[in-house]
Amino acid sequence: GGVTYMEYIVPGIILMSVISHSYANVVSSFFSTKFQHNIEELLVAPVPSWVILCGYVSGGICRGLMVGLVVALISL
């Protein structure tokens, strides 16, 4: 319907990279601390669990946004 192939495919590529990198960042960070037994240090620290969760989630959000920005700049 009147759009080029690049205009059609680029939003999907940006979203795919944002979703995959933000998810992969959180999962790899969490599992690496679990396998290296650093998760025990986080759990016994006098920090509420929601703060730890917000840290992982905000890290994933920041990485996803940065990757999306880089992919969008490259696609231009």
Coordinates of C-alpha atoms in Angstrom, one line a residue:
G1 CA 0.0 0.0 0.0
G2 CA 2.4 2.8 -1.0
V3 CA 5.3 2.1 1.3
T4 CA 8.8 0.8 0.4
Y5 CA 10.1 -2.5 1.6
M6 CA 12.5 -0.7 4.0
E7 CA 9.7 1.3 5.5
Y8 CA 7.8 -1.9 6.0
I9 CA 10.6 -4.0 7.5
V10 CA 12.6 -1.6 9.7
P11 CA 10.0 -1.2 12.5
G12 CA 9.9 -5.0 12.9
I13 CA 13.7 -5.3 13.0
I14 CA 13.9 -2.5 15.6
L15 CA 11.2 -4.1 17.8
M16 CA 12.7 -7.6 17.4
S17 CA 16.1 -6.3 18.5
V18 CA 14.7 -4.3 21.4
I19 CA 12.7 -7.2 22.7
S20 CA 15.4 -9.9 22.3
H21 CA 18.2 -7.8 23.8
S22 CA 16.2 -6.5 26.8
Y23 CA 15.0 -10.0 27.7
A24 CA 18.5 -11.5 27.1
N25 CA 20.1 -8.9 29.3
V26 CA 17.9 -9.6 32.3
V27 CA 18.0 -13.4 31.9
S28 CA 21.7 -13.6 31.4
S29 CA 22.4 -11.3 34.3
F30 CA 20.1 -13.2 36.6
F31 CA 21.4 -16.7 35.7
S32 CA 25.0 -15.6 35.8
T33 CA 24.6 -14.4 39.4
K34 CA 22.8 -17.7 40.2
F35 CA 25.4 -20.0 38.7
Q36 CA 28.3 -18.0 40.2
H37 CA 26.5 -18.1 43.6
N38 CA 26.4 -14.3 43.9
I39 CA 22.6 -14.4 44.2
E40 CA 23.0 -15.4 47.9
E41 CA 24.7 -12.1 48.5
L42 CA 21.8 -10.2 47.0
L43 CA 19.3 -12.2 49.0
V44 CA 20.9 -11.7 52.4
A45 CA 21.6 -8.0 51.8
P46 CA 19.2 -5.7 53.7
V47 CA 17.6 -4.6 50.5
P48 CA 13.9 -5.3 49.7
S49 CA 13.4 -7.8 46.9
W50 CA 11.4 -5.3 44.8
V51 CA 14.5 -3.1 44.6
I52 CA 16.6 -5.9 43.2
L53 CA 13.8 -6.7 40.7
C54 CA 13.5 -3.1 39.7
G55 CA 17.3 -3.0 39.1
Y56 CA 17.2 -6.0 36.8
V57 CA 14.2 -4.6 34.9
S58 CA 15.5 -1.1 34.6
G59 CA 18.8 -2.5 33.3
G60 CA 16.9 -4.5 30.6
I61 CA 14.8 -1.4 29.7
C62 CA 17.9 0.8 29.3
R63 CA 19.8 -1.8 27.2
G64 CA 16.7 -2.4 25.0
L65 CA 16.3 1.3 24.4
M66 CA 19.9 1.8 23.6
V67 CA 19.9 -1.1 21.1
G68 CA 16.7 0.2 19.6
L69 CA 18.3 3.6 19.1
V70 CA 21.4 2.2 17.5
V71 CA 19.4 0.0 15.1
A72 CA 17.1 2.9 14.2
L73 CA 20.2 5.1 13.5
I74 CA 21.8 2.4 11.4
S75 CA 18.6 1.9 9.5
L76 CA 18.4 5.6 8.6

